[in-house]
PDB file of C-alpha atoms in Angstrom:
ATOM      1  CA  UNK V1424     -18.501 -25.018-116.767  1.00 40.00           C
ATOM      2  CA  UNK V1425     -21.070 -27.220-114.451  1.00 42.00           C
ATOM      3  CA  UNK V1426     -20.111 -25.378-111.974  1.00 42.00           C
ATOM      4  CA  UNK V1427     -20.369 -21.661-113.117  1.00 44.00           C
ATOM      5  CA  UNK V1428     -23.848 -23.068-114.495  1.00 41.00           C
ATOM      6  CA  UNK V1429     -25.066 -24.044-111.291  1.00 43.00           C
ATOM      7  CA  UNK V1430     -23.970 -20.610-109.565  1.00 44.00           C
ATOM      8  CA  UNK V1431     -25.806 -18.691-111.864  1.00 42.00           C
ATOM      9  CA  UNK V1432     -29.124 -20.846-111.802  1.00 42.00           C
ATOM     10  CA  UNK V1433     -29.158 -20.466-107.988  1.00 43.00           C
ATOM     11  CA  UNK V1434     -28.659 -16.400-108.373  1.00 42.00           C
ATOM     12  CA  UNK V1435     -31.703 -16.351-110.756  1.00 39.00           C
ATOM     13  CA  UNK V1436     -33.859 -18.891-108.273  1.00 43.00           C
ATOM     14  CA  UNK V1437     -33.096 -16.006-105.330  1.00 45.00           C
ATOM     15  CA  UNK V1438     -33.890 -13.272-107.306  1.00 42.00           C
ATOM     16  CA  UNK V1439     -37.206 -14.876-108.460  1.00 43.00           C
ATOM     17  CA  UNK V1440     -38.237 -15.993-105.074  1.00 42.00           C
ATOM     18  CA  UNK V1441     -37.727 -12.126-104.299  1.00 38.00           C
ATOM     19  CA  UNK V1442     -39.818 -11.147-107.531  1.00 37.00           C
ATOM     20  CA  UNK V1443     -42.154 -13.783-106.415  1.00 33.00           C
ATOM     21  CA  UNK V1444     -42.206 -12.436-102.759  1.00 41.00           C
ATOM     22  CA  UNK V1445     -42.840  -9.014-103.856  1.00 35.00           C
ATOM     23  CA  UNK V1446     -45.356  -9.639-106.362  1.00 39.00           C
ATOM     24  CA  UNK V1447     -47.587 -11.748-103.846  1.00 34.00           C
ATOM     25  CA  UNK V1448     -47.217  -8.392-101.478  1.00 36.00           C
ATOM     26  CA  UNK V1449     -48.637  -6.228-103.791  1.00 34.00           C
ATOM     27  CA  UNK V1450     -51.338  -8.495-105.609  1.00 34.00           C
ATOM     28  CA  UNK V1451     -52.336  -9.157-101.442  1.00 38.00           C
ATOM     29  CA  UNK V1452     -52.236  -5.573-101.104  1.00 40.00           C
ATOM     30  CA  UNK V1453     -54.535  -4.862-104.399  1.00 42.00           C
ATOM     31  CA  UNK V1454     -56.860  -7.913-102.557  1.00 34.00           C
ATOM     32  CA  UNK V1455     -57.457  -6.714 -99.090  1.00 40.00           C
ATOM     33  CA  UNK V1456     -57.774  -3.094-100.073  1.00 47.00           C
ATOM     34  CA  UNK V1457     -56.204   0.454 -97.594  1.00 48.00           C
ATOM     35  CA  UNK V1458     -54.325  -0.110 -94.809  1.00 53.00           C
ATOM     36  CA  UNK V1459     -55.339   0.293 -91.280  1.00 52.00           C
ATOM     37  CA  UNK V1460     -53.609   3.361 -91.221  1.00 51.00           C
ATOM     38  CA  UNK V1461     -54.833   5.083 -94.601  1.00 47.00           C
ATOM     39  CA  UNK V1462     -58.307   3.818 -93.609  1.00 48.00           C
ATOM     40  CA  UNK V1463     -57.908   6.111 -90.020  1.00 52.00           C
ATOM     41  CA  UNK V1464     -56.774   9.030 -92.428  1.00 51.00           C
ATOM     42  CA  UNK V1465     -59.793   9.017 -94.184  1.00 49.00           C
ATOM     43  CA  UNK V1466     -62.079   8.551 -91.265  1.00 55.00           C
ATOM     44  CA  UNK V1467     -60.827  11.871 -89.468  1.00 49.00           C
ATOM     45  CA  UNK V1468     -60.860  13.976 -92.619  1.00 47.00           C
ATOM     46  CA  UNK V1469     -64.542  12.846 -92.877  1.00 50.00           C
ATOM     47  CA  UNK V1470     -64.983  13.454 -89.445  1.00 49.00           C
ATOM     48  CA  UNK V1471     -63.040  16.623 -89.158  1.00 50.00           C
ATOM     49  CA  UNK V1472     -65.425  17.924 -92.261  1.00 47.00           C
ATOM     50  CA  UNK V1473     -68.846  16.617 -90.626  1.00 47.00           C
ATOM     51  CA  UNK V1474     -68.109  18.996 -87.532  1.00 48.00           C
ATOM     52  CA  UNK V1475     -67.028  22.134 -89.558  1.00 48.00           C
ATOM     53  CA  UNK V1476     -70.526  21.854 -91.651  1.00 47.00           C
ATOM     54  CA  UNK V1477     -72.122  21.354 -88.266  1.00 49.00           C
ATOM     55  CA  UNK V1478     -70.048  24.283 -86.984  1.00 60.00           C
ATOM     56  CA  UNK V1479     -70.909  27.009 -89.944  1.00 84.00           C
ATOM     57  CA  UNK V1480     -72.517  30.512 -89.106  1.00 91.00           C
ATOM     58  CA  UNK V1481     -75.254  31.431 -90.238  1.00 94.00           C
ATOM     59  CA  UNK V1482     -76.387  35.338 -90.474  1.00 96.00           C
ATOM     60  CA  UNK V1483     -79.536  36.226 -88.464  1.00 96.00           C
ATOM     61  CA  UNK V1484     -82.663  37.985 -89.365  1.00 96.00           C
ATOM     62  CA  UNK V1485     -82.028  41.243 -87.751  1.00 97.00           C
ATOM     63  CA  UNK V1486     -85.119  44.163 -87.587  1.00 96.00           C
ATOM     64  CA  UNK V1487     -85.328  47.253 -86.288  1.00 96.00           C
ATOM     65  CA  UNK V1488     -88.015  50.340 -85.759  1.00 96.00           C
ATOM     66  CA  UNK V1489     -87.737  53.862 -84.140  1.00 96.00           C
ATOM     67  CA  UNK V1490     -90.087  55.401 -82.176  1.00 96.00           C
ATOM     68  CA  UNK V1491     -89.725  59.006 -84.064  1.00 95.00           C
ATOM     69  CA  UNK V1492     -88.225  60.152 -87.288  1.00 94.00           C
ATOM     70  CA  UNK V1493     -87.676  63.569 -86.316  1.00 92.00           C
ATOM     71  CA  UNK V1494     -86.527  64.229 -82.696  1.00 90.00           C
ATOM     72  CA  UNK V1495     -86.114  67.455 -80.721  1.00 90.00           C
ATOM     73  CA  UNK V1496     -82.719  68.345 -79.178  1.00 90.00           C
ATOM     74  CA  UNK V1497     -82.204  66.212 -75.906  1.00 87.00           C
ATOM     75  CA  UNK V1498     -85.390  64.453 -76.410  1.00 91.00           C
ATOM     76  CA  UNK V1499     -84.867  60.646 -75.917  1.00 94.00           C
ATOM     77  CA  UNK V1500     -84.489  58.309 -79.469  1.00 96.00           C
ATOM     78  CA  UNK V1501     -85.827  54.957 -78.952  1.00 97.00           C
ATOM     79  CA  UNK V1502     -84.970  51.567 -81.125  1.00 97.00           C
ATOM     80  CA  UNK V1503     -87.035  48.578 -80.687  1.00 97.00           C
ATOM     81  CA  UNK V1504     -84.467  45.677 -82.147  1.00 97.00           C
ATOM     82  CA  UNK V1505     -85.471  41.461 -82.241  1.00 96.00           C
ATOM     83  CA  UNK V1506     -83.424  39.084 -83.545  1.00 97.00           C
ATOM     84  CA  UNK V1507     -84.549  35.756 -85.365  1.00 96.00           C
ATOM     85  CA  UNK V1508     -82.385  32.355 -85.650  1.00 96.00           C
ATOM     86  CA  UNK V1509     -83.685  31.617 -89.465  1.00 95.00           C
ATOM     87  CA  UNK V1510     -83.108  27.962 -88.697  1.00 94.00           C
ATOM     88  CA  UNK V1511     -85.372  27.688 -85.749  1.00 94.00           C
ATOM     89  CA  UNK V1512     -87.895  30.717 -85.850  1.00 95.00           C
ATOM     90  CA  UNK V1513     -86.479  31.662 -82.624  1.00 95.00           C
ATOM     91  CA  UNK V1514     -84.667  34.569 -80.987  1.00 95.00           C
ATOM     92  CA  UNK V1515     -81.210  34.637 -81.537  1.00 95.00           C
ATOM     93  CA  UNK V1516     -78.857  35.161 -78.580  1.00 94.00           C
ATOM     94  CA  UNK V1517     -76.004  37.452 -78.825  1.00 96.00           C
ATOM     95  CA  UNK V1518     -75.370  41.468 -78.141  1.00 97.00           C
ATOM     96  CA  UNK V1519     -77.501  44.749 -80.144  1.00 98.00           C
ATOM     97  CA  UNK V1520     -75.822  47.909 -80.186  1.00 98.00           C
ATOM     98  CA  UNK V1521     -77.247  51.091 -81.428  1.00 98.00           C
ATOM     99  CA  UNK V1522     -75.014  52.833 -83.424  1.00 97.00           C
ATOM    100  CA  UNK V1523     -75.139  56.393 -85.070  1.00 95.00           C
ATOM    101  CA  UNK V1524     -72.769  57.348 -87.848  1.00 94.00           C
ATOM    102  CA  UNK V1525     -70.072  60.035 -86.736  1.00 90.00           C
ATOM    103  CA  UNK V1526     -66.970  61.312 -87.909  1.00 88.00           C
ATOM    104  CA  UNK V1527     -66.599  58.345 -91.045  1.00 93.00           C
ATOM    105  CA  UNK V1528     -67.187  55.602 -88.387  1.00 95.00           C
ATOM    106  CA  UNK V1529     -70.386  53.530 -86.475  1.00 97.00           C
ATOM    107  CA  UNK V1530     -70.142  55.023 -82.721  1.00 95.00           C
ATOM    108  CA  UNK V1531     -71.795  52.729 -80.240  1.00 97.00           C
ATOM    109  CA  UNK V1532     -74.498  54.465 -78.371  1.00 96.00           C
ATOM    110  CA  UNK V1533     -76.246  52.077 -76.362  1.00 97.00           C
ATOM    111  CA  UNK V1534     -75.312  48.303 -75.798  1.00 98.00           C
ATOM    112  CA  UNK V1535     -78.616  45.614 -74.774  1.00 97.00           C
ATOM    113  CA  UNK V1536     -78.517  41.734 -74.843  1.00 97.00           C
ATOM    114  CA  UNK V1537     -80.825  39.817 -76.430  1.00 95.00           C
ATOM    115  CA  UNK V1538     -82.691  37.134 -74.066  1.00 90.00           C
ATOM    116  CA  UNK V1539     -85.330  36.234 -75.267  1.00 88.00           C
ATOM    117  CA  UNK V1540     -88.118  38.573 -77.449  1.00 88.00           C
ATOM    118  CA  UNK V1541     -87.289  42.340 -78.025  1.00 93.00           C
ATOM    119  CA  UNK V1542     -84.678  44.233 -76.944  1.00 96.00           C
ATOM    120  CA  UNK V1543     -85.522  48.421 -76.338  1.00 97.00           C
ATOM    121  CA  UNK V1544     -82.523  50.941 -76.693  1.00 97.00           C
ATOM    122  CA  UNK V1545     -82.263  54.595 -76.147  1.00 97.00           C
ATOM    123  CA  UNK V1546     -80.118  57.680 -76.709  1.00 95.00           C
ATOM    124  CA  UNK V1547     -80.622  61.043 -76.313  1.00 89.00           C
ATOM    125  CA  UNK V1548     -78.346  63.101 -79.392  1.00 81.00           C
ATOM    126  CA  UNK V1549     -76.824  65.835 -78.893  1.00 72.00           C
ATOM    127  CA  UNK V1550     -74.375  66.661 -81.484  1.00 60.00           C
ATOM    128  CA  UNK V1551     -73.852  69.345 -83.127  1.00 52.00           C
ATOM    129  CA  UNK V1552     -75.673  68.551 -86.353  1.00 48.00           C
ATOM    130  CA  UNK V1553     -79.240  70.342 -85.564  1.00 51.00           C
ATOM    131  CA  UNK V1554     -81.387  70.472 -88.813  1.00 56.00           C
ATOM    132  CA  UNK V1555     -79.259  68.017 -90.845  1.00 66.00           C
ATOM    133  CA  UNK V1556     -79.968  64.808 -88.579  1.00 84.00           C
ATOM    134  CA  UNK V1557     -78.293  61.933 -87.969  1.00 91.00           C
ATOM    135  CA  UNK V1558     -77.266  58.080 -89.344  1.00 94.00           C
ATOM    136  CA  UNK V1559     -78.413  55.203 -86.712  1.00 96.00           C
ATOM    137  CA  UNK V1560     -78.591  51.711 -87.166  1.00 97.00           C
ATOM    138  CA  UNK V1561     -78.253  48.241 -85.097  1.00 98.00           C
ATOM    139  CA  UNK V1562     -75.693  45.820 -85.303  1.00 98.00           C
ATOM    140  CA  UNK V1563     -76.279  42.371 -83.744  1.00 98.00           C
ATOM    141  CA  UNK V1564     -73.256  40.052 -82.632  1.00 97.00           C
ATOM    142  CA  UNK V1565     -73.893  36.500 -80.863  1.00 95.00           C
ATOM    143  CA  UNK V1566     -72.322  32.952 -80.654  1.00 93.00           C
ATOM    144  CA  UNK V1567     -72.607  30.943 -83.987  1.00 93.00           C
ATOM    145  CA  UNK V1568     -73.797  33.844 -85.916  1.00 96.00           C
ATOM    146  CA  UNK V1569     -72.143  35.761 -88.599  1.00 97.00           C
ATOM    147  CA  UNK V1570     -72.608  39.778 -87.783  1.00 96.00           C
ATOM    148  CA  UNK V1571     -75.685  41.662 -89.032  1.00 97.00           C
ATOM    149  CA  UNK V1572     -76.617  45.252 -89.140  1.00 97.00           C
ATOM    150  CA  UNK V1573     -80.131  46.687 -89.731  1.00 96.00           C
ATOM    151  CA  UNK V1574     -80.847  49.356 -92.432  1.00 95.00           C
ATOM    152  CA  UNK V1575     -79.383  52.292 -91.512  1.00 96.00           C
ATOM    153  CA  UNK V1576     -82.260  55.218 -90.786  1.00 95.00           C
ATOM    154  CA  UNK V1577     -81.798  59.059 -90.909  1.00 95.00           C
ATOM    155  CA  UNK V1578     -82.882  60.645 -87.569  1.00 94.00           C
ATOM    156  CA  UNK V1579     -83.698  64.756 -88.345  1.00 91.00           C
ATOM    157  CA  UNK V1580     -82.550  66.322 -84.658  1.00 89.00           C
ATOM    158  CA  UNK V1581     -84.722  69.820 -84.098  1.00 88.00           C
ATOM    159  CA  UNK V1582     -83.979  72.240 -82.269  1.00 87.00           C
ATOM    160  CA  UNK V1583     -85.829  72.821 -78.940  1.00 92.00           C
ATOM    161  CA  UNK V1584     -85.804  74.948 -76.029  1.00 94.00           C
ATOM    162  CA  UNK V1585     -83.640  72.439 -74.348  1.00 93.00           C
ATOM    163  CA  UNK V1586     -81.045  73.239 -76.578  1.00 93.00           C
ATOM    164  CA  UNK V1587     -81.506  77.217 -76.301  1.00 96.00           C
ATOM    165  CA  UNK V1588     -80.728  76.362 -72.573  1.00 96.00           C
ATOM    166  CA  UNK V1589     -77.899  74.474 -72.787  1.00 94.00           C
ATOM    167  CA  UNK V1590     -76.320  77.348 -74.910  1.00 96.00           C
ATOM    168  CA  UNK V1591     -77.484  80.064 -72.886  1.00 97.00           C
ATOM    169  CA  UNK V1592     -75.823  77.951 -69.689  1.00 97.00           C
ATOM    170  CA  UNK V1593     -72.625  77.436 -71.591  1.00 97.00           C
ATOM    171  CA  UNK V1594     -72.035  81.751 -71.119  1.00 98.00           C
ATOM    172  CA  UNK V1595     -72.719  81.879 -67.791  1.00 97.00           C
ATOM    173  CA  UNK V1596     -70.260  84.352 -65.802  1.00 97.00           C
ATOM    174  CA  UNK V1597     -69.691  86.531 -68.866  1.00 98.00           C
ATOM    175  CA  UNK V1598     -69.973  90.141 -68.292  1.00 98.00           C
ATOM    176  CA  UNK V1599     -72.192  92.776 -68.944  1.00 98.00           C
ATOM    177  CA  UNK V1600     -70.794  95.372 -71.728  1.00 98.00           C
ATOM    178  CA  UNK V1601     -73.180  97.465 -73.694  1.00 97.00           C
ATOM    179  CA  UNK V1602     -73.777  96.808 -77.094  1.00 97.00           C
ATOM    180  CA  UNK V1603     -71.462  93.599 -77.108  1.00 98.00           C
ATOM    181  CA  UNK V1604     -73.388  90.847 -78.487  1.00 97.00           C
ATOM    182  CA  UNK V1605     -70.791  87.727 -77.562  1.00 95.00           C
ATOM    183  CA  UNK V1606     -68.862  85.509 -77.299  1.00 94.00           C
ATOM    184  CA  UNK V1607     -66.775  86.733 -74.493  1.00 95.00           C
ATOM    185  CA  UNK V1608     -69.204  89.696 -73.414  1.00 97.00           C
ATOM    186  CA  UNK V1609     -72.920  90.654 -73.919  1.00 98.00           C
ATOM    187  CA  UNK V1610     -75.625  93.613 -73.309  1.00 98.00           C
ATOM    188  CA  UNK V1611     -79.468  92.035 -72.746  1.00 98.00           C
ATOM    189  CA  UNK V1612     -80.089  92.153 -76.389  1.00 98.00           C
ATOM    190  CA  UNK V1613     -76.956  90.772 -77.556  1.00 98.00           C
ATOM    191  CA  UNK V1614     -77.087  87.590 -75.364  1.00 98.00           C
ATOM    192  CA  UNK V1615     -80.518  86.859 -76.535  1.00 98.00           C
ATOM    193  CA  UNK V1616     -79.318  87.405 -79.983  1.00 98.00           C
ATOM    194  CA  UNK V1617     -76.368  85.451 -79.601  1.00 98.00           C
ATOM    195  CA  UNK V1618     -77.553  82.319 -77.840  1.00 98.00           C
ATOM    196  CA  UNK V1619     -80.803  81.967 -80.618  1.00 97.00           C
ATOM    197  CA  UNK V1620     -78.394  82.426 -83.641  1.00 96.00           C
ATOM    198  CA  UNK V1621     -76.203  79.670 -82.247  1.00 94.00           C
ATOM    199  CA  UNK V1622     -78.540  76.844 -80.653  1.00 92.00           C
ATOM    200  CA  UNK V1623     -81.090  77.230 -83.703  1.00 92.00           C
ATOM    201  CA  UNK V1624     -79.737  79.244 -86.580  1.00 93.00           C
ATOM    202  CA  UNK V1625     -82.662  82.151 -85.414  1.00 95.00           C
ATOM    203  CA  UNK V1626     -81.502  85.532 -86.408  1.00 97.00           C
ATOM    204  CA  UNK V1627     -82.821  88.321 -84.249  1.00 98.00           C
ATOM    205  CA  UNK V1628     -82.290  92.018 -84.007  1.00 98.00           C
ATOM    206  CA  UNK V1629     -79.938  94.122 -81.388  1.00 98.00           C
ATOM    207  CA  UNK V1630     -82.617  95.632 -79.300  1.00 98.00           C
ATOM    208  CA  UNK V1631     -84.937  94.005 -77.167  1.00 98.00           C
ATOM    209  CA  UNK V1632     -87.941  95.853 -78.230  1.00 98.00           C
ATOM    210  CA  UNK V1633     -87.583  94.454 -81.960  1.00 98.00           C
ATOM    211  CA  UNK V1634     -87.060  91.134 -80.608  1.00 98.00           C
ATOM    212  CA  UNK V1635     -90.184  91.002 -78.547  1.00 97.00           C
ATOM    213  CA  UNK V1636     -91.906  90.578 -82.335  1.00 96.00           C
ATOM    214  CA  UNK V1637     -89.821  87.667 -83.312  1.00 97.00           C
ATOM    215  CA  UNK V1638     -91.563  84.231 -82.726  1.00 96.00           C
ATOM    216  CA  UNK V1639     -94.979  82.490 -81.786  1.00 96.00           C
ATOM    217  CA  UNK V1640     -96.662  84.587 -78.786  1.00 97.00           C
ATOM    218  CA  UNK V1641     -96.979  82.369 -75.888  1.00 96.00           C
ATOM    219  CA  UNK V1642     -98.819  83.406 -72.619  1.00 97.00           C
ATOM    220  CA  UNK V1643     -96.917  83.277 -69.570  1.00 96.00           C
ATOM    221  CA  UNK V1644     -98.884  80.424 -68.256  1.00 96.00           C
ATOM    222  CA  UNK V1645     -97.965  78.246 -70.988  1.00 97.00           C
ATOM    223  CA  UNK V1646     -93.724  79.194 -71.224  1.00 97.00           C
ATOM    224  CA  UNK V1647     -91.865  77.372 -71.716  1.00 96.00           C
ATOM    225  CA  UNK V1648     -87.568  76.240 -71.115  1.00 96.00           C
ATOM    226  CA  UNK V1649     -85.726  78.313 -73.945  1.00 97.00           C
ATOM    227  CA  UNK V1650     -88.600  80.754 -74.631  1.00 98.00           C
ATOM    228  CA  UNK V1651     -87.657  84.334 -74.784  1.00 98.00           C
ATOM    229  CA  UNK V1652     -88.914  87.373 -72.583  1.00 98.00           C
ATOM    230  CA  UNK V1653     -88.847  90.353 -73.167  1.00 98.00           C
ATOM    231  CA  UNK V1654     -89.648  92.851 -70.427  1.00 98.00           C
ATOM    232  CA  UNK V1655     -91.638  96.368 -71.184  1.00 98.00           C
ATOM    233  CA  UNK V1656     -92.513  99.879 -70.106  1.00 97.00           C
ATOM    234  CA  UNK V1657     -96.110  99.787 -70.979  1.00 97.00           C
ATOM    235  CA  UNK V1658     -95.818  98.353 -74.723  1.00 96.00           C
ATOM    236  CA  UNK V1659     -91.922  99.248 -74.721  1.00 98.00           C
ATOM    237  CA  UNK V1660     -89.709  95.925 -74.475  1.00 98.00           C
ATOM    238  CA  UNK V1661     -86.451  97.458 -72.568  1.00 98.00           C
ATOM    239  CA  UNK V1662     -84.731  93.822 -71.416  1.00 98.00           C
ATOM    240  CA  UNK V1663     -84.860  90.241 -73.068  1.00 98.00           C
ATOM    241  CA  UNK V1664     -84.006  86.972 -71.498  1.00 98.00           C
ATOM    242  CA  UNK V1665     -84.079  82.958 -71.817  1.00 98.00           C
ATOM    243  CA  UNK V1666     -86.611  81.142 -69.611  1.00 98.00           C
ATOM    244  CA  UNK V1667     -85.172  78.696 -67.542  1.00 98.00           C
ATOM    245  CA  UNK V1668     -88.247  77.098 -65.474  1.00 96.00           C
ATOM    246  CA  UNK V1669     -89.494  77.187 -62.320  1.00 96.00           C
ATOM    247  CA  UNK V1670     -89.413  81.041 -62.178  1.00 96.00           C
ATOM    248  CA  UNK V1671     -86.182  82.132 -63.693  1.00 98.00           C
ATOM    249  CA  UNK V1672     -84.377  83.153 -66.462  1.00 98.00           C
ATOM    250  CA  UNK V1673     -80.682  83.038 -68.141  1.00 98.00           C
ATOM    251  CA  UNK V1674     -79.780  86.984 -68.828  1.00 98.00           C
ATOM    252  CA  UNK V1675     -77.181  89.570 -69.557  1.00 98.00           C
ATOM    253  CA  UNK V1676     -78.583  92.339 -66.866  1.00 97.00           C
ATOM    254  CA  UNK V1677     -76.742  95.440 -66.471  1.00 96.00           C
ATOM    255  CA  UNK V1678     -73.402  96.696 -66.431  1.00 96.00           C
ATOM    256  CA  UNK V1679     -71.524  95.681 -63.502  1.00 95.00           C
ATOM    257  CA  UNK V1680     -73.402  92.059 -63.612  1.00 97.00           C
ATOM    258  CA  UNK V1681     -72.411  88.911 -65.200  1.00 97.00           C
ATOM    259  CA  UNK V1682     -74.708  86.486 -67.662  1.00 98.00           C
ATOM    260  CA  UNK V1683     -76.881  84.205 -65.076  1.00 98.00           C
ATOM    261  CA  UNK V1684     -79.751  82.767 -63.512  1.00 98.00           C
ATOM    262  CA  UNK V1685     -81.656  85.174 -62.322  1.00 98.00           C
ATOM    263  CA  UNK V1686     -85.458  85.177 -60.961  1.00 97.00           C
ATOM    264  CA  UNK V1687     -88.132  86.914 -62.715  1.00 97.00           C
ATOM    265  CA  UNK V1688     -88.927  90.365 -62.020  1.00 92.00           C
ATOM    266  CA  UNK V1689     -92.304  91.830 -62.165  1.00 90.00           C
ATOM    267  CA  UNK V1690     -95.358  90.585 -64.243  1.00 94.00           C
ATOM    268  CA  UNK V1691     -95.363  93.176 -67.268  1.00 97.00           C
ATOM    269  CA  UNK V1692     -93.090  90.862 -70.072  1.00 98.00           C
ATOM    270  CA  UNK V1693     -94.420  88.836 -73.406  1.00 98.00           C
ATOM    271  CA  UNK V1694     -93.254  85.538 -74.240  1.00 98.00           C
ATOM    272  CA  UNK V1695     -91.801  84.242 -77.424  1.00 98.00           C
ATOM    273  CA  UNK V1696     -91.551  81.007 -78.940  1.00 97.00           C
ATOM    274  CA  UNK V1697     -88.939  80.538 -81.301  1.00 97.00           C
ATOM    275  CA  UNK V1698     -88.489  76.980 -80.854  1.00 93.00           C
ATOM    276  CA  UNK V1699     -91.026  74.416 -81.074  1.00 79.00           C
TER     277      UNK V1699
END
């Protein structure tokens, strides 16, 4: 019975030195506080969350003006963009595009970088949209900036003689037929007609002299590229056709001949603005 005693009193002295043991660990770990490694944890998330504020975007002041608000056809559209870091006061560095809306989507017309003060970019439209204008804006992209776009500004696109010329180049080699009045074949008339109608919506009669009453009169010192002329027998217009500069003219001429550039021919014709 001593003996069984004795075993069982030096069981519960081990198990208490191990109670002991453990409960000096953990009142020693209450005392000194994390451990080296938990401490290191801590410091990197800190660290880690220090550099990602340091690292946020921030969204530029972004400004834009245009030099016109109504444009003629193939005329040149400038923007005038500058970009402002609003945590300095300076110019932000980074990439302007202008950008004109088309088919449901921002198409990139003209790409500058931004250096240092204003940034100038250009375009010339084109499209097919005469009289009902166009979208444009600018959209600025740079290092350490979140994106930003200007206000987007409608752009009304006229049309101009440029445009009549372009059109009346577009038929060129089509061939004479009398009293056709296009696509495919034209009399004088009927090109004149056609070409006016589908550059800038201008309706004009079949017959040259009716047309030669259409329009702003213009003397022939002052024509100008798209202008029409109509040629006469005394006060009788008999034969229309597009100025083209420097002495010439886009027309339908005879039968036998094919829609050209042809030079002027004698001095007796009026000239007709339809186009500013």
């Amino acid at each position: 019975m001593h003996e069984h005693s004795s075993s069982r009193g030096r069981r519960m002295s081990g198990a208490g030195t191990v109670a002991l043991s453990l409960g000096l660990c953990l009142c020693a770990g209450q005392l000194i506080g994390a451990s080296p490694a938990v401490a290191s944890t801590t410091q990197a998330a800190s660290t880690t969350a220090g550099t990602a504020a340091a690292a946020a975007k921030v969204t530029p002041k972004l400004t834009a003006s245009v030099n016109t608000r109504s444009l003629a056809w193939g005329s040149t559209l400038k923007v005038t963009a500058k970009v402002i870091d609003p945590r300095t006061g300076k110019v932000a560095k980074g990439t302007v595009r202008l950008q004109a809306w088309r088919t449901n989507k921002w198409v990139t017309w003209d790409t500058e970088t931004v250096k240092s003060g204003a940034v100038t970019l250009a375009a010339r439209p084109t499209s097919k949209g005469v009289g009902s204008g166009v979208y444009v804006r600018t959209l600025f992209t740079g290092s350490g900036y979140n994106q930003a776009a200007s206000t987007k500004v409608k752009i009304s696109v006229k049309s101009s003689g440029a445009k009549i010329l372009a059109e009346a180049k577009k038929h060129k080699g089509a061939l004479y037929l009398f009293g056709a009045a296009g696509p495919k074949r034209f009399d004088c008339s009927g090109f004149t007609k056609y070409v006016y109608k589908k550059a800038a919506g201008k309706n004009l009669p079949h017959k040259a002299n009716s047309q030669q009453k259409y329009g702003k009169a213009v003397s022939k010192s002052h024509k100008r590229v798209g202008d029409l002329i109509v040629f006469r027998s005394g006060s009788y217009g008999y034969h229309a056709g597009i100025y083209a500069g420097g002495g010439y003219m886009y027309d339908s001429p005879h039968t036998g001949a094919r829609v050209g550039k042809h030079k002027i021919y004698g001095s007796n014709y009026v000239v007709r603005r339809l186009v500013a």
